[in-house]
XYZ file of C-alpha atoms in Angstrom:
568
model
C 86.789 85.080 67.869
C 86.242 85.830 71.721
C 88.101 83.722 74.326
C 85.525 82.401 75.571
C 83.792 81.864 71.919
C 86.996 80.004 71.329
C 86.428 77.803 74.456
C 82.676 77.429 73.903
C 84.258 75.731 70.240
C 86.199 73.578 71.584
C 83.451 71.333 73.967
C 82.568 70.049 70.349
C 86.213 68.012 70.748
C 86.146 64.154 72.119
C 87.061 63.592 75.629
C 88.651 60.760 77.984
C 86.752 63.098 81.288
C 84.463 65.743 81.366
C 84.326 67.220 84.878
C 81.099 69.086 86.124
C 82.366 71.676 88.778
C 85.189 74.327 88.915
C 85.582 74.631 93.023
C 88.622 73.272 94.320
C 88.036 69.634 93.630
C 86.949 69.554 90.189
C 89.596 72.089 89.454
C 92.046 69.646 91.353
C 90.936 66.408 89.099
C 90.993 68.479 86.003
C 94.813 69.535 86.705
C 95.717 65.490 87.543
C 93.990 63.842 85.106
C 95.248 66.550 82.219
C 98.992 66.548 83.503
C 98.696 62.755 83.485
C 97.197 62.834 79.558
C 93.976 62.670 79.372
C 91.553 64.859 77.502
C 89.777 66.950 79.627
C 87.045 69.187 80.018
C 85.831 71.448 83.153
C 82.841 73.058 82.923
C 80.613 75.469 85.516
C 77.935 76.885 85.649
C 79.281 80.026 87.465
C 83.086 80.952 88.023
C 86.186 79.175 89.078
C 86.028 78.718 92.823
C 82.077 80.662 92.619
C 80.981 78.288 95.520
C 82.687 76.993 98.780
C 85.682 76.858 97.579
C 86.268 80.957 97.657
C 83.979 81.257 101.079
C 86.132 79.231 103.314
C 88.195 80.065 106.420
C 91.240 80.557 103.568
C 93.200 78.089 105.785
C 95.169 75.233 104.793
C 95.583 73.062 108.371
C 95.455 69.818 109.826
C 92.283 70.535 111.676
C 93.403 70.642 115.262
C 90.019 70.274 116.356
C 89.948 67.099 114.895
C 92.413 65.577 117.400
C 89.287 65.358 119.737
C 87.208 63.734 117.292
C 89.742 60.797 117.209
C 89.699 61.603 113.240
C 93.680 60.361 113.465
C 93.900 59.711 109.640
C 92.186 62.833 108.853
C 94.900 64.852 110.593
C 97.358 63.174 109.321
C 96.748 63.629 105.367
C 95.794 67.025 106.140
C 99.140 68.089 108.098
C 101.156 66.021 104.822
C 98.811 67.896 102.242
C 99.492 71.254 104.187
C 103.431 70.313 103.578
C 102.598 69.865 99.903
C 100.612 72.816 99.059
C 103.185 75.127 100.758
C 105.848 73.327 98.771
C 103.921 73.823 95.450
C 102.164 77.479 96.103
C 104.469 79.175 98.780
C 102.978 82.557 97.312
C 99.388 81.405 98.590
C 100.119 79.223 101.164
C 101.758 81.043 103.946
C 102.900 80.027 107.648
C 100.701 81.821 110.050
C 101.233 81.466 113.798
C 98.170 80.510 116.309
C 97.377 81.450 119.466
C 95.260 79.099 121.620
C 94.434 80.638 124.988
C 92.282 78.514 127.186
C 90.371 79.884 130.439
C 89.173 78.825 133.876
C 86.195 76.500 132.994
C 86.811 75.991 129.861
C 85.883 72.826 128.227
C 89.178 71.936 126.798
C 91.610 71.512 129.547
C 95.336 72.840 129.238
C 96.433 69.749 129.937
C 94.594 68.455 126.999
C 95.915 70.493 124.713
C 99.060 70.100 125.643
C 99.015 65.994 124.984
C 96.916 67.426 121.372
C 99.632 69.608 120.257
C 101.918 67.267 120.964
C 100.336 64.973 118.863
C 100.124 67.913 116.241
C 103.486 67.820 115.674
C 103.978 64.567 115.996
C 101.254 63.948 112.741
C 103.062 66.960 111.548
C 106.532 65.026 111.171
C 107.930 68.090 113.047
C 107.927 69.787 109.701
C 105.422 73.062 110.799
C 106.932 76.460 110.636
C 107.852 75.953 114.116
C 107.114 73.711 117.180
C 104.438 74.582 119.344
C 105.595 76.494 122.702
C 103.424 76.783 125.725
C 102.934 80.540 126.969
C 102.336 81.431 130.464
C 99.377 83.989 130.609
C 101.871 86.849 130.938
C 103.560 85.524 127.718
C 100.301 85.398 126.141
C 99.241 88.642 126.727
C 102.714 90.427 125.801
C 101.663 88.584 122.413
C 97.868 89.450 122.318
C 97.573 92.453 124.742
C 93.805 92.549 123.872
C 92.971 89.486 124.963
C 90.519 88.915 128.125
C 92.724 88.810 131.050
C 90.683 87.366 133.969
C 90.819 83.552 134.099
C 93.591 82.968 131.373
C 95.695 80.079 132.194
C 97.987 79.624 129.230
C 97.827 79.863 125.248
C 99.931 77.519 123.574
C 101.674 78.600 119.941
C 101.100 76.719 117.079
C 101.767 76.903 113.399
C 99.236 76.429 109.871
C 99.022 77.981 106.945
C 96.642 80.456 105.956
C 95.946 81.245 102.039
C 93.860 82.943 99.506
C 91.276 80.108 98.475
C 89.744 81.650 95.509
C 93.193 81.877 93.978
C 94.292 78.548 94.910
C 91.500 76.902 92.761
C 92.209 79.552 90.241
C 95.786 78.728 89.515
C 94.679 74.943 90.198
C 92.264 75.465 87.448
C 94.879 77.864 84.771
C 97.670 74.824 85.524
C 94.949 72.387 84.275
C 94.125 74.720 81.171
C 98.211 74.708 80.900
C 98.459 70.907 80.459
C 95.154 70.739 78.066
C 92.231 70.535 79.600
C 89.726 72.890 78.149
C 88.202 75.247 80.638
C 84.519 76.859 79.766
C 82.708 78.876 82.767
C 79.426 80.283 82.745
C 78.614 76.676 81.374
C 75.540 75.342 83.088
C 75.226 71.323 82.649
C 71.247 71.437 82.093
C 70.722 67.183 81.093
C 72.834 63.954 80.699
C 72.163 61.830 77.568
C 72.916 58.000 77.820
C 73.397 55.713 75.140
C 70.678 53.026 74.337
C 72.472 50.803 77.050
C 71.998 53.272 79.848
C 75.603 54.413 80.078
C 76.354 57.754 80.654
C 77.830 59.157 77.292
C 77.186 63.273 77.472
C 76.321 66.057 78.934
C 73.832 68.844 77.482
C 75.317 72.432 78.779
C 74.350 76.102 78.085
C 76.210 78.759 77.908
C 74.533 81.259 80.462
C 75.183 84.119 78.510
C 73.983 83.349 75.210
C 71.272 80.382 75.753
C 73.617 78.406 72.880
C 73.371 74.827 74.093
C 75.350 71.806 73.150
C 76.237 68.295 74.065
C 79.833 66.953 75.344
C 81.051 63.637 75.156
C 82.772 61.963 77.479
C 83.897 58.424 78.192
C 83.653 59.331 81.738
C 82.354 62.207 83.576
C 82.580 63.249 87.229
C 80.001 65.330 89.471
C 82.224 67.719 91.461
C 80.195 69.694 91.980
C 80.311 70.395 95.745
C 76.749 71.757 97.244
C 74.955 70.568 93.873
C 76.106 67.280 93.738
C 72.522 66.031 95.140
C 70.896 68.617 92.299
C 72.686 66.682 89.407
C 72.191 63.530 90.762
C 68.163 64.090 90.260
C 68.962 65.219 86.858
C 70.293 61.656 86.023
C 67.068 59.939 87.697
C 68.532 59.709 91.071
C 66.478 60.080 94.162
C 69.129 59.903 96.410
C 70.456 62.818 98.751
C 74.035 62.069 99.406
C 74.789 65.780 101.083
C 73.881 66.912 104.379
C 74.389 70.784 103.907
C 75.677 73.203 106.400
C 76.798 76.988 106.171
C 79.388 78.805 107.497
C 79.790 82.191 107.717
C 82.576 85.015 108.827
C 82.808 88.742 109.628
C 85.571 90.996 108.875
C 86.354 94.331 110.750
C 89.213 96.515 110.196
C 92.726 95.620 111.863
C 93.016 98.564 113.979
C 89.459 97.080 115.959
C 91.161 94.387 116.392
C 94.600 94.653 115.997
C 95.873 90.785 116.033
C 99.369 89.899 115.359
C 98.407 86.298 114.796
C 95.547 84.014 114.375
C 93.582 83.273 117.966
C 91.513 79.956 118.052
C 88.307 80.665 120.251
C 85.491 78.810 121.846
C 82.494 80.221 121.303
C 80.330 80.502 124.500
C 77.437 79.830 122.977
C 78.061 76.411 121.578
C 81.666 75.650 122.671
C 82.500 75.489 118.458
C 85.904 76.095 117.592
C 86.128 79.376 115.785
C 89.295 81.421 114.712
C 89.985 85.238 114.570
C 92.451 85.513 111.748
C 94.556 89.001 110.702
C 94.638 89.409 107.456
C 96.164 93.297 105.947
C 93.747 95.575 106.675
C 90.911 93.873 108.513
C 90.862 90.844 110.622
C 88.167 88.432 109.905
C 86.327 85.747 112.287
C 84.205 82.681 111.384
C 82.990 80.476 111.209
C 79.244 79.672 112.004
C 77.850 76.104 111.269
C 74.327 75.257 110.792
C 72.187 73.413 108.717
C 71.277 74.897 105.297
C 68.229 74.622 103.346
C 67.608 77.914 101.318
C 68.573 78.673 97.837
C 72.466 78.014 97.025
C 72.776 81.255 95.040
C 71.223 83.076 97.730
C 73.486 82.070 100.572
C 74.477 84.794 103.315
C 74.680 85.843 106.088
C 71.865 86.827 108.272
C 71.938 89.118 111.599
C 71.973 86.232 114.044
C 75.036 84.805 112.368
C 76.820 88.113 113.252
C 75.550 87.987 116.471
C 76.974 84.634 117.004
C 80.204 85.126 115.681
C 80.859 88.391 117.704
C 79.616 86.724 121.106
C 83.264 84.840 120.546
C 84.635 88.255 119.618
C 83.304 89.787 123.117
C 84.350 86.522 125.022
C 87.889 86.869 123.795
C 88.724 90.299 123.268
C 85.357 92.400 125.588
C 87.661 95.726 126.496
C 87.380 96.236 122.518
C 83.808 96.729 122.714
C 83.047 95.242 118.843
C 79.832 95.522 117.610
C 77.809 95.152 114.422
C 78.521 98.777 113.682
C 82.147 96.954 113.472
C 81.393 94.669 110.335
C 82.791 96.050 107.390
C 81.626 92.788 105.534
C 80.761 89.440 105.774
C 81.044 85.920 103.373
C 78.976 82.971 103.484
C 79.442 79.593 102.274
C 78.144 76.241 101.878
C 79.527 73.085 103.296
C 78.460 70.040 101.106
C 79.336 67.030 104.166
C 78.455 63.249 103.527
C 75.010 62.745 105.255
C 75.605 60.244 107.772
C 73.771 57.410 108.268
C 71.886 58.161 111.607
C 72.050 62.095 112.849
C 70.669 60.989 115.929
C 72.223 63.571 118.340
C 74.910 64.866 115.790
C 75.448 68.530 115.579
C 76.381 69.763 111.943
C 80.020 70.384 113.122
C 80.693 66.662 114.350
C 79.586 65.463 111.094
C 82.910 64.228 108.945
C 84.638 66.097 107.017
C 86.289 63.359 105.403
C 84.876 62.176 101.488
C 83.849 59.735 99.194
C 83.702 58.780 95.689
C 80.415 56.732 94.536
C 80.324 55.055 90.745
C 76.659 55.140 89.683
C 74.896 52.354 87.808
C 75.013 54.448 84.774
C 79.068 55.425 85.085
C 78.711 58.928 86.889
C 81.739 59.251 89.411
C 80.662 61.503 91.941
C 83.051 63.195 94.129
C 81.808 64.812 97.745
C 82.903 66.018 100.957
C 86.537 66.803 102.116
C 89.026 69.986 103.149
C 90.171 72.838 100.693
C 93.287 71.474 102.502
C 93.021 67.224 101.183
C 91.705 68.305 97.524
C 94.862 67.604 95.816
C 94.947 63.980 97.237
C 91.293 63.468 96.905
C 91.647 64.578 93.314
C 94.527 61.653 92.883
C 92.397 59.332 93.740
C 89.678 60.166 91.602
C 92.040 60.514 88.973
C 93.424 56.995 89.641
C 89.667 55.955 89.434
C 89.280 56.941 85.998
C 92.108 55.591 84.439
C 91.674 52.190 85.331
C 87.883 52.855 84.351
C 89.369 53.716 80.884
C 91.345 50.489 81.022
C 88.611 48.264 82.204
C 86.765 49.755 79.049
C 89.989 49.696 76.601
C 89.795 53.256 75.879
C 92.883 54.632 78.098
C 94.910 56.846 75.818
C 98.746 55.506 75.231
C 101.566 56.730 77.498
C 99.801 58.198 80.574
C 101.970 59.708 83.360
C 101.982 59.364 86.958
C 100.820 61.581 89.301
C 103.233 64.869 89.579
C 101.139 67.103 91.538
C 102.444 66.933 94.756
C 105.741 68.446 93.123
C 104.412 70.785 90.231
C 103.832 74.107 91.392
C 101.439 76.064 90.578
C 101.711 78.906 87.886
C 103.018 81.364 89.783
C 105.158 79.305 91.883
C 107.629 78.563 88.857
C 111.037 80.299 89.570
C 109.860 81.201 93.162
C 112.426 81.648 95.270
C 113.072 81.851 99.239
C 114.262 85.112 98.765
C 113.047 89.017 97.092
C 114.838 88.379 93.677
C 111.422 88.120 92.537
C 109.862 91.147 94.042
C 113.273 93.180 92.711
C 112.541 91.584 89.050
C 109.153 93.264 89.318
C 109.751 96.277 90.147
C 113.358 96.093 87.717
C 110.370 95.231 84.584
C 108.134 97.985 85.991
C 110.712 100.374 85.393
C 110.646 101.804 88.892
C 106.852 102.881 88.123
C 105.313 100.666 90.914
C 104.927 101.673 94.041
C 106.505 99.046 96.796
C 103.351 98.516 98.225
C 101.800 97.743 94.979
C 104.470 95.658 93.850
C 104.462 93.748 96.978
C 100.617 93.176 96.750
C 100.945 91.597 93.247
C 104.248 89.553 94.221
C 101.379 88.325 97.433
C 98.542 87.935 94.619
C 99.866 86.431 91.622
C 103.621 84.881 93.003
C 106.016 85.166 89.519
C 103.240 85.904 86.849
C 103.008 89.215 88.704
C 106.348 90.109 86.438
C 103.727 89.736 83.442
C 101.388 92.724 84.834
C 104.599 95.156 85.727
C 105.498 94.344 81.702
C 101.952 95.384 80.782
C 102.221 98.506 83.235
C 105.553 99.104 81.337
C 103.654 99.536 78.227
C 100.509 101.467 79.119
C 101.578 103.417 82.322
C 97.426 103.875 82.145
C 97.281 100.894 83.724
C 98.841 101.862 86.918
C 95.790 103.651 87.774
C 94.135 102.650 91.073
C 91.078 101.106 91.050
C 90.070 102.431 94.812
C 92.452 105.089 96.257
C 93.713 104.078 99.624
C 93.655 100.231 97.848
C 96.939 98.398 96.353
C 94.791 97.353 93.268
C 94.959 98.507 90.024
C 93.249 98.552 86.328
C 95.946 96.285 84.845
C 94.405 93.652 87.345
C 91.083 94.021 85.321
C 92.722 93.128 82.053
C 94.688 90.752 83.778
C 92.109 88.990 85.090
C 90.098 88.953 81.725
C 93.162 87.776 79.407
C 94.728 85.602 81.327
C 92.456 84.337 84.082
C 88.977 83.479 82.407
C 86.939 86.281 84.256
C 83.759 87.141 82.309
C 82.171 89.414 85.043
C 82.307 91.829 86.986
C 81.712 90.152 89.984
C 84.459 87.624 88.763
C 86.984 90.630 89.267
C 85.717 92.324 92.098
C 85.279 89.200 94.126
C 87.583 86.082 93.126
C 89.938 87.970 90.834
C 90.908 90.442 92.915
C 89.552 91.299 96.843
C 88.267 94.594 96.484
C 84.729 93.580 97.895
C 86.160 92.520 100.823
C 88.675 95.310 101.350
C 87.038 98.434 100.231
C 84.307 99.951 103.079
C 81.775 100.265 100.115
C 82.359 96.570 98.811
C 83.965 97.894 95.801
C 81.093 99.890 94.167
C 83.467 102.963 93.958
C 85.464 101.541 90.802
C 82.074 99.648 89.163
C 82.390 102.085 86.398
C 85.754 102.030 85.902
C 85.712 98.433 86.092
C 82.774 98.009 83.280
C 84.174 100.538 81.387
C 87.073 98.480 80.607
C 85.842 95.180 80.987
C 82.996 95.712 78.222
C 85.232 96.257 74.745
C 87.319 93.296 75.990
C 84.631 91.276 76.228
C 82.291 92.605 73.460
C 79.361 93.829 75.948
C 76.442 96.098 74.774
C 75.622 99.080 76.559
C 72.738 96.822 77.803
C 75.398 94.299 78.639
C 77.686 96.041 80.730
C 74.434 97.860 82.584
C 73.260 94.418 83.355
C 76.873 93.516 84.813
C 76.654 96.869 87.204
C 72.980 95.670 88.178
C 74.359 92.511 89.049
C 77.247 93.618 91.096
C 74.670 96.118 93.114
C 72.732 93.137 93.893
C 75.316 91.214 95.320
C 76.609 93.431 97.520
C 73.058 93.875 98.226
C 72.694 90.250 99.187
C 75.720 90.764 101.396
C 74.348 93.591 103.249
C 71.225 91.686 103.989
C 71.871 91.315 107.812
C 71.706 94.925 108.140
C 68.337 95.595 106.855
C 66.220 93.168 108.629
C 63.928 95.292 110.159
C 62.583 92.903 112.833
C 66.169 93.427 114.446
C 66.378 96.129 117.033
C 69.812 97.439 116.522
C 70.825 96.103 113.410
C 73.596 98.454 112.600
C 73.707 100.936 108.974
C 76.696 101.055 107.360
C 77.151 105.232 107.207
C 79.447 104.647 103.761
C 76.226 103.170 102.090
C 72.769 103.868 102.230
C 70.716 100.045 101.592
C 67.885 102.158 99.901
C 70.430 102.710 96.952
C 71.411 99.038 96.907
């Protein structure tokens, strides 16, 4: 039987939780509440991390910005989360330095900042990478020689953490599958059956692929399901609109454009927002945008005022460099699912919280909303301590539970990790010399110690060194990687969360569709019709993403000379 036939089997089982949602928070419950022993399902409609929770600024942080909002708690978990993730995924969650220069005019005053980074590190426990320093211009500009001269003042240094937020709630979501929880993707939740009391009892899902449907019980079951939650809330009868939606989106151009040696925090002169330009290998990205969203969830992306707006920051901070839209190698957007507030009277969408809640419906559905990539693990305790003493209230709490370990369990590939290359050398030692160091290095920055697992498979089918984009650190034995081991079921699931190609690759990765499809389709059964309909797919979303060039009522909007749109 398939892997996934085998996981579509085993929804049939009896549950303590079924979770609705594989972003980063219901990947984050499932991991608690199945480490803690309960039974546990996590369903989606899509992929692991499809949403938000692989479209973010792929920082972990404290939200400096949120000093100024007098959000004092929310800076506080977030610094002590940021401590916690690095402790229990130091292969995704990496120290990156910041550079904050402020100008002549400029609505946040040195002297400001200097009092907020202060207070940084104070809510930090002094724990960061490093302390902050305050750089004279000249300093600054040794630094960041690009930077705008005229006007510059000063540019303190400060330390966060960037990461790779699709794999995050990846391994998040494998770690759960680890401890028991069954994980089925490409599971749509379509209706929610109560029993003749009105309490919530199951869920009717569909598999996407197939049109099988089936119903999952549950004693309890959560809605964490991030921009949806309002859409399942209707399905159980609920009129009530509990998100306030905005999106965010970012730009990437490659490094040598702009050649950063460490993140820059920006104003943007438009709208004074807080924005970052971020390196990151071969291109540097900027975001993000935020404004209100009311279009189709699937659909979401960037249009060509979005890249306008992000690269007015980009000519602000760094206008010798010239960028333009012909710059944009690619772009991401996501949606942020905030708590509507009670009165938006004079609110702008990026002064809304960014803290969450947890509501208990009359009918038992917990849903979870709201919060940071960078508080999910706490907000998922929380949840998680919300369900068990739901089970106890009802008598149905399964013997021995544990307490909460996540803060000190790392992640899959963060077992064995040590502070030094005795990994890296065991790769390349069970590659048998056969990867190159820059591969080897990419996989040791991709998949931390289960990268030894894919040099053993290399070791065995030298085939599977291959490339799957020359010029690109990727390779095949990624593909069956990600299909064995990592619950990837499309194309797009590879190409997008598993690996980074669309991102990295000028053409979005449409060079290795074939090769891709080719060896994705006998491991996962696919027709001929099958795996034409995954390559049709793939075209349209990089299609979707290339929107903002083809909007004809744009003077200007740039072409991308490395692919025509009328082949899209």
């Amino acid at each position: 039987m398939a892997p996934h036939r085998q996981h579509w089997a085993h929804l049939s089982e009896d549950f303590d939780v079924l979770i609705i949602g594989a972003g980063i928070m219901g990947s984050g419950i499932a991991r608690d509440a199945a480490r803690r022993g309960l039974r546990v399902a996590l369903i989606d409609q899509h992929d692991i991390g499809y949403g938000t929770s692989s479209r973010s600024s792929k920082l972990v942080h404290g939200g400096l910005r949120y000093l100024e909002q007098w959000r004092f708690a929310l800076v506080f978990e977030s610094v002590k989360e940021r401590r916690i993730l690095q402790r229990i995924a130091p292969h995704l969650v990496r120290p990156l330095a910041f550079l904050f220069p402020i100008y002549k005019g400029a609505r946040i005053k040195l002297w400001m900042l200097r009092v907020g980074m202060w207070l940084y590190d104070i809510f930090s426990l002094f724990r960061a990478a490093a302390m902050h320093r305050m750089l004279s211009p000249a300093e600054a500009l040794i630094r960041e020689p690009s930077l705008k001269r005229q006007g510059l003042k000063g540019a303190p240094l400060y330390y966060d953490c960037s990461t790779d937020d699709a794999r995050l709630t990846l391994e998040t979501a494998l770690d759960a599958r680890e401890a028991g929880a069954r994980v089925v993707t490409h599971c749509e939740a379509i209706s929610l059956r109560h029993d003749q009391d009105g309490r919530l009892t199951a869920v009717e899902v569909k598999d996407v692929e197939t049109g099988e449907s089936q119903n999952v019980f549950a004693r309890l079951i959560v809605n964490a399901t991030g921009p949806w939650t309002d859409s399942l809330l209707q399905c159980d009868g609920k009129n009530a609109s509990m998100l306030q939606l905005t999106k965010g989106v970012h730009i990437a151009v490659a490094h040598e454009r702009l050649p950063l040696a460490q993140a820059i925090t920006c104003i943007n002169p438009i709208d004074q927002r807080v924005m970052f330009a971020i390196p990151w290998g071969s291109l540097t990205y900027l975001g993000t945008t935020d404004t209100p969203f009311t279009g189709q969830k699937d659909d979401v992306a960037a249009s060509y005022e979005d890249v306008q707006y992000v690269l007015a920051a980009a000519h602000a901070y760094f206008p010798a460099l010239g960028l333009d839209a012909r710059d944009v190698s690619t772009t991401w957007a996501g949606i942020r699912p905030l708590i509507r507030p009670l009165s938006k009277e004079g609110m702008s969408p990026s002064s809304i919280s960014r803290e969450h809640e947890i509501r208990t419906s009359d009918d038992g559905l917990i849903t979870v909303a709201g919060g940071k990539l960078t508080t999910y693990r706490q907000v998922a305790k929380e949840v998680v301590d919300l369900l068990i003493k739901r089970l106890y209230q009802q008598g149905q709490a399964p013997n021995k539970l544990r307490r909460c370990d996540t803060a000190y369990s790392p992640l899959p590939g963060a077992r064995g990790l040590g502070r030094d290359p005795e990994v890296l050398l065991a790769v390349l030692q069970a590659s048998h010399g056969m990867l190159a160091e820059g591969t080897a290095r990419h996989l040791m920055a991709t998949y931390g110690v289960r990268a030894q697992t894919i040099a053993r498979m290399c070791g065995e089918r030298p085939d599977l060194l291959a490339p799957l984009i020359d010029g690109l650190p990727e390779i095949l034995a990624q593909v069956y990687f990600a299909v064995e081991q990592e619950l990837a079921r499309s194309v797009t699931d590879v190409l997008v969360r598993r690996t980074q190609i669309f991102f990295r690759a000028r053409d979005h990765g449409l060079a290795a569709l074939d090769v891709v499809s080719c060896h994705m389709a006998p491991l996962l059964g696919w027709s001929s019709t099958d795996t034409e309909k995954q390559r049709s797919d793939y075209f349209a979303y990089v299609k979707l993403h290339q929107r903002w060039k083809t909007g004809g009522e744009h003077e200007g909007a740039s072409q991308d000379p490395d692919i025509d749109p009328a082949t899209l």
